[in-house]
XYZ file of C-alpha atoms in Angstrom:
704
model
C -14.538 -5.679 31.177
C -13.482 -5.430 27.524
C -14.669 -3.059 24.830
C -16.655 -4.854 22.195
C -18.550 -3.419 19.257
C -22.251 -4.209 19.452
C -22.212 -3.340 15.754
C -19.187 -2.798 13.552
C -19.716 0.724 12.234
C -17.449 3.275 10.533
C -16.902 5.040 13.857
C -15.849 1.801 15.532
C -13.429 1.062 12.698
C -11.921 4.545 12.582
C -11.495 4.816 16.355
C -9.898 1.381 16.672
C -6.156 1.465 17.474
C -3.970 1.138 14.376
C -0.784 -0.849 14.899
C 2.282 -0.700 12.698
C 4.254 -3.805 11.730
C 6.219 -4.996 14.756
C 10.037 -5.152 14.767
C 11.565 -7.961 16.882
C 14.579 -7.263 19.083
C 17.932 -8.877 18.160
C 17.352 -11.611 20.777
C 13.776 -12.249 19.577
C 12.169 -11.690 22.980
C 10.459 -8.353 22.368
C 9.046 -6.307 19.481
C 8.633 -2.571 18.919
C 5.557 -1.138 17.239
C 3.548 2.069 17.062
C -0.138 2.577 17.800
C -2.272 5.510 16.702
C -5.866 6.261 17.662
C -8.432 8.936 16.890
C -11.124 10.172 19.271
C -14.212 11.636 17.574
C -15.462 13.129 20.835
C -12.316 15.161 21.379
C -11.432 15.302 17.655
C -7.872 14.390 18.522
C -5.270 11.838 17.450
C -2.865 10.093 19.812
C 0.261 8.095 19.031
C 2.436 5.728 21.069
C 5.544 3.609 20.723
C 5.000 0.314 22.536
C 6.996 -2.823 23.239
C 5.502 -6.303 23.056
C 6.724 -9.223 25.153
C 6.577 -11.965 22.528
C 6.273 -14.785 25.069
C 3.493 -13.293 27.234
C 1.837 -11.166 24.501
C 1.705 -8.260 26.969
C 2.716 -4.788 25.815
C 3.547 -1.502 27.518
C 3.870 2.123 26.465
C 7.395 3.399 25.920
C 6.710 6.794 24.372
C 3.463 8.747 24.195
C 4.008 11.577 21.759
C 2.192 12.459 18.549
C 5.491 13.224 16.830
C 7.310 10.013 17.843
C 7.896 7.572 14.997
C 10.309 5.168 13.280
C 11.374 3.096 16.341
C 14.426 0.877 15.706
C 16.427 -1.404 17.994
C 20.067 -0.553 18.666
C 20.446 -3.376 21.211
C 18.254 -5.771 23.172
C 17.162 -3.007 25.551
C 17.910 0.285 23.818
C 15.975 1.729 20.904
C 16.136 4.834 18.755
C 13.403 6.917 17.154
C 12.607 10.212 15.471
C 10.509 12.892 17.172
C 8.988 15.763 15.212
C 9.792 19.221 16.540
C 8.611 22.732 15.727
C 9.381 24.462 12.436
C 9.980 21.251 10.521
C 12.818 19.960 12.710
C 13.475 16.368 13.791
C 14.970 15.136 17.064
C 16.918 11.863 17.213
C 16.124 10.159 20.528
C 17.640 7.122 22.284
C 15.711 5.398 25.054
C 15.567 2.204 27.091
C 12.815 -0.421 27.062
C 13.454 -1.370 30.690
C 13.319 2.242 31.911
C 11.579 4.375 29.261
C 11.766 8.096 29.831
C 14.308 7.613 32.614
C 17.941 8.587 32.959
C 18.858 6.604 29.857
C 16.643 8.700 27.586
C 18.698 11.068 25.485
C 17.983 13.584 22.748
C 21.073 12.966 20.642
C 20.687 15.753 18.090
C 18.109 18.080 16.541
C 18.171 18.209 12.743
C 16.835 21.179 10.762
C 14.595 19.115 8.467
C 12.043 16.312 8.341
C 13.764 12.917 8.583
C 11.963 9.629 7.960
C 12.458 5.982 6.907
C 15.103 5.268 9.543
C 17.260 2.147 9.189
C 19.959 0.985 11.601
C 22.782 -1.563 11.470
C 24.958 -2.443 14.451
C 28.589 -3.261 13.690
C 30.820 -5.587 15.764
C 32.707 -2.502 17.017
C 29.543 -1.327 18.728
C 29.118 1.579 16.342
C 25.642 1.843 14.801
C 25.202 2.882 11.184
C 22.150 5.044 10.473
C 20.428 5.805 7.186
C 17.225 7.727 6.552
C 15.546 9.905 3.966
C 14.953 13.652 3.805
C 14.532 16.364 1.220
C 17.665 17.811 -0.334
C 18.160 21.130 -2.084
C 19.699 21.173 -5.589
C 23.117 21.858 -4.026
C 22.815 18.753 -1.842
C 22.128 20.520 1.460
C 19.256 19.466 3.718
C 15.994 21.219 2.846
C 13.414 22.410 5.350
C 10.529 23.992 3.409
C 8.690 24.889 6.612
C 11.524 27.152 7.772
C 12.206 28.814 4.433
C 10.962 32.363 3.741
C 7.593 32.464 2.043
C 7.634 33.956 -1.472
C 5.510 36.995 -2.237
C 4.016 35.314 -5.310
C 2.281 31.939 -5.508
C 3.252 31.420 -9.155
C 4.644 28.054 -10.229
C 6.549 27.929 -13.510
C 7.612 24.767 -15.353
C 9.253 23.975 -18.667
C 9.223 20.164 -18.575
C 6.870 17.267 -17.828
C 5.997 15.967 -14.358
C 4.899 19.230 -12.784
C 2.942 17.531 -10.032
C 2.703 14.055 -8.528
C -0.034 12.328 -6.504
C -1.063 15.361 -4.386
C 1.943 17.687 -4.612
C 3.221 20.283 -7.052
C 6.900 19.508 -7.561
C 9.634 21.876 -6.391
C 13.377 21.875 -6.947
C 13.884 19.807 -3.763
C 14.193 16.034 -4.110
C 14.273 13.002 -1.830
C 17.717 11.842 -0.797
C 19.280 9.262 1.524
C 21.304 10.533 4.473
C 23.770 8.561 6.584
C 25.645 8.832 9.841
C 27.014 6.695 12.690
C 25.962 6.565 16.328
C 28.567 5.905 19.007
C 28.359 5.539 22.791
C 30.997 7.099 24.985
C 30.836 7.540 28.778
C 27.217 6.398 28.766
C 26.102 8.984 26.199
C 25.343 8.597 22.490
C 26.467 11.015 19.826
C 26.754 11.123 16.045
C 30.413 10.565 15.213
C 30.356 13.137 12.433
C 28.074 15.546 14.277
C 25.261 15.211 11.764
C 24.022 13.435 8.641
C 25.659 13.368 5.201
C 23.836 13.241 1.866
C 24.726 9.971 0.127
C 23.465 11.246 -3.229
C 25.090 14.692 -3.179
C 26.622 15.625 -6.506
C 24.511 13.135 -8.455
C 21.292 13.491 -10.455
C 19.716 10.704 -8.430
C 16.818 10.807 -5.983
C 15.667 8.149 -3.536
C 13.285 6.944 -2.145
C 11.078 7.134 -5.241
C 7.829 9.092 -4.685
C 5.036 8.822 -3.894
C 5.234 5.536 -1.981
C 8.963 4.841 -1.728
C 10.283 4.264 1.782
C 12.606 1.914 3.623
C 11.967 -0.684 0.915
C 13.901 1.484 -1.552
C 17.287 1.156 0.192
C 19.328 -1.006 2.546
C 22.602 -0.711 4.475
C 25.341 -3.041 5.715
C 28.940 -2.695 6.845
C 30.007 -2.448 3.201
C 27.747 0.434 2.215
C 24.397 1.417 0.760
C 22.189 0.053 -2.018
C 19.284 2.160 -3.227
C 16.704 2.498 -5.979
C 16.435 5.664 -8.102
C 14.731 6.778 -11.298
C 16.886 6.877 -14.410
C 17.750 10.598 -14.673
C 18.132 10.338 -18.465
C 14.461 9.359 -18.947
C 11.398 11.511 -18.340
C 9.733 10.257 -15.114
C 6.282 11.076 -16.509
C 6.811 8.806 -19.513
C 8.949 5.972 -18.132
C 8.900 3.769 -15.028
C 12.568 2.763 -15.184
C 14.310 2.716 -11.801
C 17.791 1.290 -11.308
C 19.672 -0.215 -8.386
C 22.870 1.508 -7.262
C 25.612 0.702 -4.771
C 27.755 3.172 -2.837
C 30.607 1.858 -0.663
C 30.632 3.420 2.811
C 33.266 2.072 5.150
C 32.445 3.834 8.399
C 29.299 5.862 7.734
C 31.316 8.884 8.841
C 33.103 9.914 5.630
C 31.671 13.208 4.282
C 32.330 12.459 0.615
C 31.526 9.240 -1.237
C 32.569 7.820 -4.612
C 29.980 7.945 -7.412
C 27.230 5.299 -7.130
C 27.695 2.168 -9.237
C 24.712 0.961 -11.248
C 23.741 -2.718 -11.097
C 23.123 -4.122 -14.582
C 20.045 -6.297 -15.175
C 20.166 -7.449 -18.832
C 16.718 -7.603 -20.455
C 14.970 -5.908 -17.519
C 14.477 -2.136 -17.416
C 11.317 -1.419 -15.410
C 10.757 -0.725 -11.722
C 13.436 -1.971 -9.306
C 12.281 -2.629 -5.759
C 13.064 -4.205 -2.372
C 16.887 -4.390 -2.342
C 18.132 -6.367 0.680
C 21.697 -7.182 1.731
C 22.531 -10.714 2.822
C 23.727 -10.999 6.410
C 27.309 -11.454 5.221
C 26.977 -8.136 3.384
C 28.338 -9.511 0.137
C 25.125 -10.301 -1.757
C 21.989 -8.317 -2.614
C 18.581 -9.709 -3.536
C 16.010 -7.451 -5.189
C 13.169 -7.423 -7.708
C 12.886 -5.834 -11.126
C 10.266 -5.543 -13.850
C 10.932 -5.930 -17.563
C 8.906 -3.106 -19.161
C 9.914 0.525 -18.683
C 6.369 1.792 -19.276
C 4.229 -0.713 -17.357
C 3.931 0.105 -13.670
C 2.224 -3.237 -12.890
C 4.540 -5.523 -14.841
C 5.651 -8.756 -13.150
C 8.599 -8.293 -10.771
C 11.338 -10.925 -11.011
C 13.709 -11.849 -8.189
C 17.387 -11.157 -8.897
C 20.659 -11.773 -7.112
C 23.839 -9.707 -7.132
C 26.506 -12.167 -6.045
C 29.303 -9.887 -4.912
C 28.935 -6.221 -4.110
C 32.741 -5.785 -4.243
C 33.061 -7.363 -7.685
C 29.964 -6.055 -9.389
C 28.752 -7.903 -12.454
C 25.275 -8.321 -13.991
C 22.587 -9.494 -11.566
C 21.230 -13.010 -12.081
C 17.509 -13.642 -12.488
C 15.679 -16.513 -10.813
C 13.428 -18.846 -12.831
C 14.439 -17.625 -16.277
C 12.840 -19.025 -19.434
C 13.887 -18.826 -23.080
C 10.909 -16.647 -24.001
C 11.814 -14.098 -21.311
C 8.482 -14.437 -19.518
C 9.984 -16.074 -16.426
C 8.982 -19.418 -14.958
C 7.223 -18.121 -11.825
C 3.902 -16.509 -12.733
C 3.595 -14.663 -9.402
C 4.491 -11.119 -8.370
C 7.143 -11.174 -5.583
C 7.199 -8.096 -3.363
C 9.287 -7.902 -0.166
C 12.342 -10.132 0.319
C 13.959 -11.551 3.474
C 17.209 -13.530 3.844
C 17.363 -16.471 6.247
C 19.866 -16.141 9.093
C 22.418 -18.355 7.298
C 21.842 -16.659 3.905
C 20.864 -19.978 2.293
C 17.184 -19.198 1.770
C 15.060 -16.303 0.551
C 11.541 -15.595 1.732
C 9.279 -13.389 -0.354
C 5.689 -12.241 -0.249
C 3.398 -12.586 -3.275
C -0.341 -12.537 -3.914
C -2.164 -15.747 -4.671
C -5.944 -15.923 -5.066
C -6.761 -12.825 -2.971
C -4.217 -13.534 -0.228
C -0.677 -12.260 0.230
C 1.376 -15.289 1.222
C 4.979 -16.070 2.121
C 7.062 -18.182 -0.255
C 10.411 -19.921 0.234
C 13.183 -20.514 -2.310
C 16.942 -21.204 -2.369
C 19.028 -18.025 -2.248
C 20.999 -18.983 -5.366
C 19.394 -19.024 -8.850
C 21.541 -22.051 -9.730
C 19.931 -24.025 -6.908
C 16.377 -22.799 -7.490
C 15.322 -25.684 -9.725
C 11.777 -25.836 -8.365
C 9.319 -22.938 -8.061
C 8.950 -21.330 -4.613
C 6.951 -23.250 -2.019
C 4.299 -21.699 0.210
C 5.081 -21.140 3.885
C 2.137 -21.743 6.177
C 0.871 -18.538 7.826
C -2.277 -17.318 9.573
C -5.392 -16.721 7.468
C -5.403 -13.415 5.628
C -2.618 -11.402 3.992
C 0.958 -10.854 5.129
C 2.071 -7.240 5.295
C 5.528 -7.567 6.826
C 7.973 -10.386 7.563
C 11.206 -10.451 9.567
C 13.452 -12.949 11.297
C 12.347 -13.558 14.887
C 15.932 -12.893 15.978
C 19.313 -12.348 14.382
C 20.026 -16.099 14.439
C 16.543 -17.579 14.361
C 15.111 -19.944 11.770
C 11.653 -18.655 12.676
C 9.823 -15.711 11.103
C 7.950 -12.896 12.820
C 5.020 -11.864 10.659
C 2.554 -8.970 10.666
C -0.693 -9.666 8.823
C -4.332 -8.635 8.516
C -7.530 -10.235 7.261
C -11.103 -9.304 6.378
C -11.992 -9.499 10.077
C -8.718 -8.645 11.864
C -6.947 -5.296 11.610
C -3.569 -6.478 12.961
C -2.034 -9.833 13.822
C 1.497 -10.662 14.970
C 2.538 -14.289 14.634
C 5.614 -16.511 14.765
C 6.080 -18.976 11.913
C 8.485 -21.910 11.784
C 8.933 -22.743 8.065
C 10.898 -25.929 8.771
C 8.081 -27.458 10.839
C 5.082 -25.727 9.253
C 3.864 -24.332 12.572
C 2.146 -21.002 13.231
C 1.665 -19.350 16.617
C -0.419 -16.196 17.010
C 1.328 -13.822 19.407
C -1.081 -10.876 19.433
C -4.180 -9.780 17.538
C -5.267 -6.161 17.623
C -8.933 -7.126 17.472
C -8.701 -10.543 19.150
C -9.048 -12.043 15.664
C -12.185 -10.034 14.953
C -14.010 -10.618 18.240
C -13.540 -7.011 19.387
C -15.469 -5.911 16.284
C -18.098 -8.627 16.563
C -16.719 -10.218 13.396
C -15.914 -13.870 12.801
C -14.217 -16.005 10.177
C -17.379 -17.966 9.408
C -18.720 -14.861 7.640
C -16.007 -15.106 4.960
C -16.215 -17.185 1.804
C -15.175 -17.510 -1.844
C -16.869 -18.157 -5.145
C -15.438 -19.130 -8.541
C -17.305 -18.571 -11.779
C -16.632 -18.633 -15.513
C -15.370 -15.373 -16.930
C -16.071 -13.829 -20.316
C -13.790 -16.291 -22.110
C -14.568 -19.370 -20.066
C -11.575 -18.880 -17.739
C -12.118 -19.139 -13.947
C -12.665 -15.889 -12.038
C -12.609 -15.545 -8.275
C -14.508 -13.361 -5.806
C -14.488 -12.988 -2.049
C -17.824 -13.063 -0.231
C -18.503 -11.515 3.169
C -21.801 -12.106 4.960
C -23.223 -10.217 7.974
C -22.086 -11.540 11.347
C -25.722 -12.362 12.199
C -26.239 -14.104 8.868
C -29.311 -16.312 8.501
C -29.198 -18.578 5.447
C -32.996 -18.564 5.302
C -33.127 -14.791 4.746
C -32.306 -12.702 1.687
C -29.830 -9.847 1.834
C -29.245 -7.063 -0.677
C -26.009 -7.277 -2.662
C -23.129 -4.825 -2.241
C -21.012 -5.310 -5.387
C -17.552 -3.787 -4.887
C -15.228 -3.143 -7.863
C -11.519 -2.683 -7.186
C -9.172 -0.067 -8.588
C -5.828 -0.375 -10.249
C -6.904 -1.527 -12.734
C -4.088 -4.001 -12.095
C -5.041 -4.721 -8.491
C -7.198 -7.060 -6.457
C -9.486 -7.390 -3.485
C -7.536 -9.201 -0.776
C -8.362 -11.063 2.381
C -6.902 -8.101 4.250
C -7.924 -5.093 6.322
C -8.662 -1.621 5.013
C -9.961 1.539 6.654
C -10.885 3.049 3.273
C -12.813 0.219 1.620
C -13.652 -2.326 4.287
C -16.138 -5.007 3.136
C -17.161 -5.700 6.745
C -18.568 -2.165 7.063
C -21.050 -2.941 4.284
C -21.751 -6.471 5.520
C -22.634 -5.207 8.992
C -25.149 -2.799 7.464
C -27.024 -5.875 6.274
C -25.501 -6.639 2.852
C -23.885 -9.692 1.388
C -20.678 -8.201 -0.008
C -19.095 -9.664 -3.134
C -15.680 -8.394 -4.238
C -14.866 -9.876 -7.675
C -11.347 -10.055 -9.107
C -12.022 -9.966 -12.872
C -9.659 -9.548 -15.818
C -6.937 -7.117 -14.785
C -6.658 -8.518 -11.260
C -3.332 -9.433 -9.701
C -2.664 -12.746 -7.977
C -4.112 -15.034 -10.664
C -1.290 -15.095 -13.185
C -0.095 -12.504 -15.678
C -2.448 -13.645 -18.469
C -5.523 -12.584 -16.490
C -3.832 -9.400 -15.285
C -2.524 -8.313 -18.688
C -5.846 -9.109 -20.360
C -7.191 -5.683 -19.402
C -4.604 -3.769 -21.436
C -6.377 -2.049 -24.318
C -9.672 -3.599 -23.182
C -10.824 -1.565 -20.167
C -14.539 -1.900 -20.787
C -14.415 -5.287 -22.545
C -13.407 -8.457 -20.727
C -13.468 -6.884 -17.237
C -17.031 -5.653 -17.758
C -18.145 -9.020 -19.130
C -16.513 -10.783 -16.185
C -18.527 -8.568 -13.825
C -21.724 -9.382 -15.732
C -20.889 -13.083 -15.367
C -20.272 -12.599 -11.644
C -23.611 -10.849 -11.151
C -25.417 -13.608 -13.039
C -23.634 -16.295 -11.007
C -24.727 -14.609 -7.773
C -28.324 -14.364 -8.976
C -28.392 -18.030 -10.010
C -26.427 -19.617 -7.153
C -26.457 -17.533 -3.973
C -30.024 -18.041 -2.801
C -29.558 -15.751 0.186
C -28.714 -12.739 -2.003
C -31.449 -10.401 -3.285
C -30.028 -9.077 -6.546
C -33.178 -7.007 -7.043
C -31.850 -4.746 -4.271
C -28.239 -4.644 -5.424
C -25.890 -1.655 -5.262
C -22.451 -1.261 -6.858
C -19.495 0.792 -5.681
C -15.974 1.420 -6.978
C -12.973 3.748 -6.735
C -10.270 4.774 -9.211
C -10.512 2.184 -12.011
C -13.454 0.840 -10.018
C -14.948 4.332 -10.360
C -14.277 4.172 -14.093
C -16.166 0.879 -14.207
C -19.097 2.390 -12.301
C -19.326 5.092 -14.980
C -18.974 2.437 -17.703
C -21.641 0.236 -16.091
C -23.933 3.259 -15.847
C -24.008 3.452 -19.647
C -24.462 -0.287 -20.233
C -27.095 -2.949 -19.430
C -25.489 -4.031 -16.127
C -26.151 -0.547 -14.818
C -29.893 -1.204 -14.870
C -29.421 -4.170 -12.509
C -28.449 -1.902 -9.618
C -30.644 0.322 -7.486
C -27.807 2.779 -6.873
C -24.182 3.377 -7.815
C -21.223 5.010 -6.032
C -18.225 6.376 -7.956
C -15.174 7.501 -5.957
C -12.404 9.359 -7.839
C -13.269 7.593 -11.059
C -12.512 8.207 -14.720
C -15.328 10.003 -16.509
C -13.644 10.221 -19.903
C -10.618 8.255 -21.064
C -9.907 11.172 -23.410
C -8.923 13.116 -20.283
C -6.273 10.612 -19.192
C -3.521 12.974 -20.269
C -4.438 15.318 -17.432
C -2.845 12.790 -15.075
C 0.795 12.969 -13.905
C 2.215 9.515 -14.657
C 1.659 9.443 -18.397
C 3.283 6.023 -18.778
C 0.023 4.657 -17.350
C -2.330 5.630 -20.230
C 0.451 5.074 -22.788
C 0.672 1.446 -21.692
C -2.979 0.701 -21.013
C -4.253 2.308 -24.227
C -1.431 1.099 -26.473
C 0.152 4.465 -27.154
C -0.319 8.196 -26.891
C -3.660 9.897 -27.444
C -2.293 11.631 -30.532
C -1.006 8.402 -32.079
C -3.844 6.071 -31.072
C -6.881 8.186 -30.219
C -9.274 5.413 -31.250
C -8.076 3.208 -28.374
C -8.963 5.945 -25.889
C -12.344 6.575 -27.507
C -13.334 2.891 -27.602
C -13.616 2.579 -23.833
C -14.751 6.106 -22.996
C -17.667 6.163 -20.492
C -18.582 9.664 -21.674
C -19.589 8.187 -25.063
C -22.537 6.449 -23.384
C -24.032 9.146 -21.143
C -27.268 9.011 -23.154
C -27.907 5.628 -21.469
C -27.323 6.830 -17.904
C -30.350 6.286 -15.669
C -29.362 4.825 -12.267
C -29.089 7.034 -9.132
C -25.419 7.754 -8.480
C -23.255 9.271 -5.766
C -20.099 11.001 -7.020
C -17.107 11.455 -4.678
C -13.997 13.354 -5.715
C -11.145 15.269 -4.076
C -9.294 18.371 -5.213
C -5.828 17.065 -4.323
C -6.265 14.029 -6.548
C -3.795 14.911 -9.275
C -4.068 11.438 -10.811
C -7.699 12.137 -11.684
C -8.451 15.865 -11.499
C -11.635 17.145 -9.862
C -13.306 17.715 -13.248
C -13.547 13.917 -13.603
C -16.061 14.094 -10.766
C -17.777 17.355 -11.659
C -18.497 16.318 -15.252
C -20.522 13.167 -14.489
C -22.331 14.930 -11.640
C -23.342 17.751 -13.972
C -24.661 15.234 -16.501
C -26.611 13.314 -13.886
C -28.166 16.530 -12.596
C -28.938 17.862 -16.068
C -30.651 14.594 -16.969
C -32.709 14.654 -13.784
C -31.163 11.432 -12.440
C -31.034 11.331 -8.619
C -27.445 12.173 -7.760
C -25.238 13.655 -5.091
C -21.718 15.105 -5.053
C -19.297 14.733 -2.139
C -16.077 16.729 -2.536
C -13.029 16.991 -0.256
C -10.686 19.954 -0.928
C -7.936 18.531 1.325
C -7.775 14.854 0.275
C -5.948 13.114 -2.555
C -6.828 9.863 -4.369
C -7.727 8.432 -0.962
C -9.769 9.848 1.917
C -7.408 9.500 4.862
C -8.294 12.089 7.523
C -10.569 10.508 10.172
C -13.205 13.257 10.217
C -13.418 13.214 6.414
C -13.525 9.426 6.387
C -16.448 9.407 8.814
C -18.366 11.786 6.512
C -17.416 9.596 3.518
C -18.876 6.517 5.186
C -21.998 8.339 6.317
C -22.726 9.644 2.834
C -21.965 6.336 1.109
C -24.034 4.225 3.502
C -26.943 6.663 3.544
C -26.959 6.626 -0.261
C -26.914 2.883 -0.831
C -29.206 2.120 2.120
C -31.805 4.538 0.780
C -32.048 2.712 -2.540
C -31.526 -0.856 -1.338
C -34.115 -0.512 1.416
C -31.751 -1.347 4.271
C -33.325 -0.431 7.598
C -31.845 2.754 9.092
C -31.854 1.066 12.510
C -28.629 -0.691 11.470
C -26.773 2.538 12.321
C -25.489 2.180 15.885
C -22.404 3.421 17.644
C -19.875 1.709 19.838
C -20.998 0.591 23.277
C -19.397 -1.198 26.198
C -20.253 -4.830 26.772
C -18.862 -7.825 28.584
C -17.408 -10.488 26.315
């Protein structure tokens, strides 16, 4: 008997096991991954570290502990991981895949702080280099806020910009990278130096870069450490500039390091990301943006040829105008086993794909070629083994929450190893429900949208439209899984879901993406109008007279903009999650480079640009029922951006509802809160679209 969802509901989605990307063993026979679940009956989360047999696709539990995380191989049988302990401490644990929890399990050391983002590198001597991240005090010592004495006053005092970020008020502590070496003697592991050293001590640098920086912000090899850090000479609230640095570390045991060396990238001074050492340890590939005030600028792939003779990095696909010859946005980078080829991920038409190119800019005469992968979007790619020509890929899709596959780029073959949902069957979802449409945008250019139909779709029936608008604004709806905005949740309620990627969207070339700058309510809005009209004229199975529209972040902005314009009268109900009510309030955010770029300057130098696309200027036209969702820890868009439109809706007598979370940020992440979010959203749109309440069912057991 196998669990199958009779109906894919929010509860089914939120209780489904969530798998991390899988990490293959050095011999390519096994893969480590974590699984977390949440039980709404017991209101409890569980977490496991598991190992997957790549040949048989069978997995087994290695560690069952809520605090266990960051599993890494240190051999073909042994692995290492962090385990959270009381009072903010972290335990470094070594264990065996063949005998987990047995005599070989060892708690190597307990560290007085929260360690994360563990990376390992085994040297020919058998010694294992370790690097991770943790908070550091201003003097360079490890910080443990949980163990520090609590002050008698709650006052926070600042005298410079960037007082808070994402969902946290900043303190004097900063992220730093810590290193050590693990050695085995008489069957027992120990840290050679007895602890971890701060690689950035005595500098003004901090890495990984908050709020989303992690293992992708640094890499290690036998020659040392490369890492990404903000330029300390520029205000982080005003500028995006992050640089790449190298620190030589010969044994990962020396307590004091030479000053980091900056890697020059002439003509490029924006975000630096994804540094990766070649296997020989001499070269580094990474990406960098050009603009120092545009967080969504196009990354370019660069190569540092020799880490021991540092010169300027070389850019791939350069052009005389500086725009670059490849109009895609490369993200993660992987070296082939022989260091001759680079693999990178990049969006293309609502999918994140893998691309292949020579590892030397001088040899990269042609643009990268696509590597065949499973349907959907790639989230992680690795070599199957240390010497393999094959890739091990973690991906998701609109119907599948986790898929591990093996790809052979040289032969164009793909083999699915394991799917967390049996490629959607566990959820009652299938690929035939997915589709695409293309339509003419505001300027006659092609615009793309994904379409998801109910699993019991009948082409002879009409279904109300769920019109989803993405955030960013430089972002896109992807053929990928989400537990926050999952199109299948709406489709299984009985909607045809359309997720347009209008002007501002990534994955369709920089001209379409950059077209939103200074034009928030212009071309993007007109593209959405064109999409709605295309649906009404061409999708005979969609009832646009019962349409609803929903959006978050910039999508929430667009909901408020639509509310004050003619398209707003086409919908029976609207949902705005953490949206912008007034562009004049954009300077209450934390990353000020965002409005400076998107509105062509500061509010005091170019106020007219902020006023032109201000939804609050059109509240006299508001008339459609609207649900407002906002959270108090959203420091990107403060809670008043939700309270203001709700107050106006209520004062005008327009049916409206406010959902507020005091303990969530820009996203609703906690399972219990997420279940309430889905209940409120679905109840709201179903009420106005006329969807039958009988569509609400919970998970049941059934034979497949």
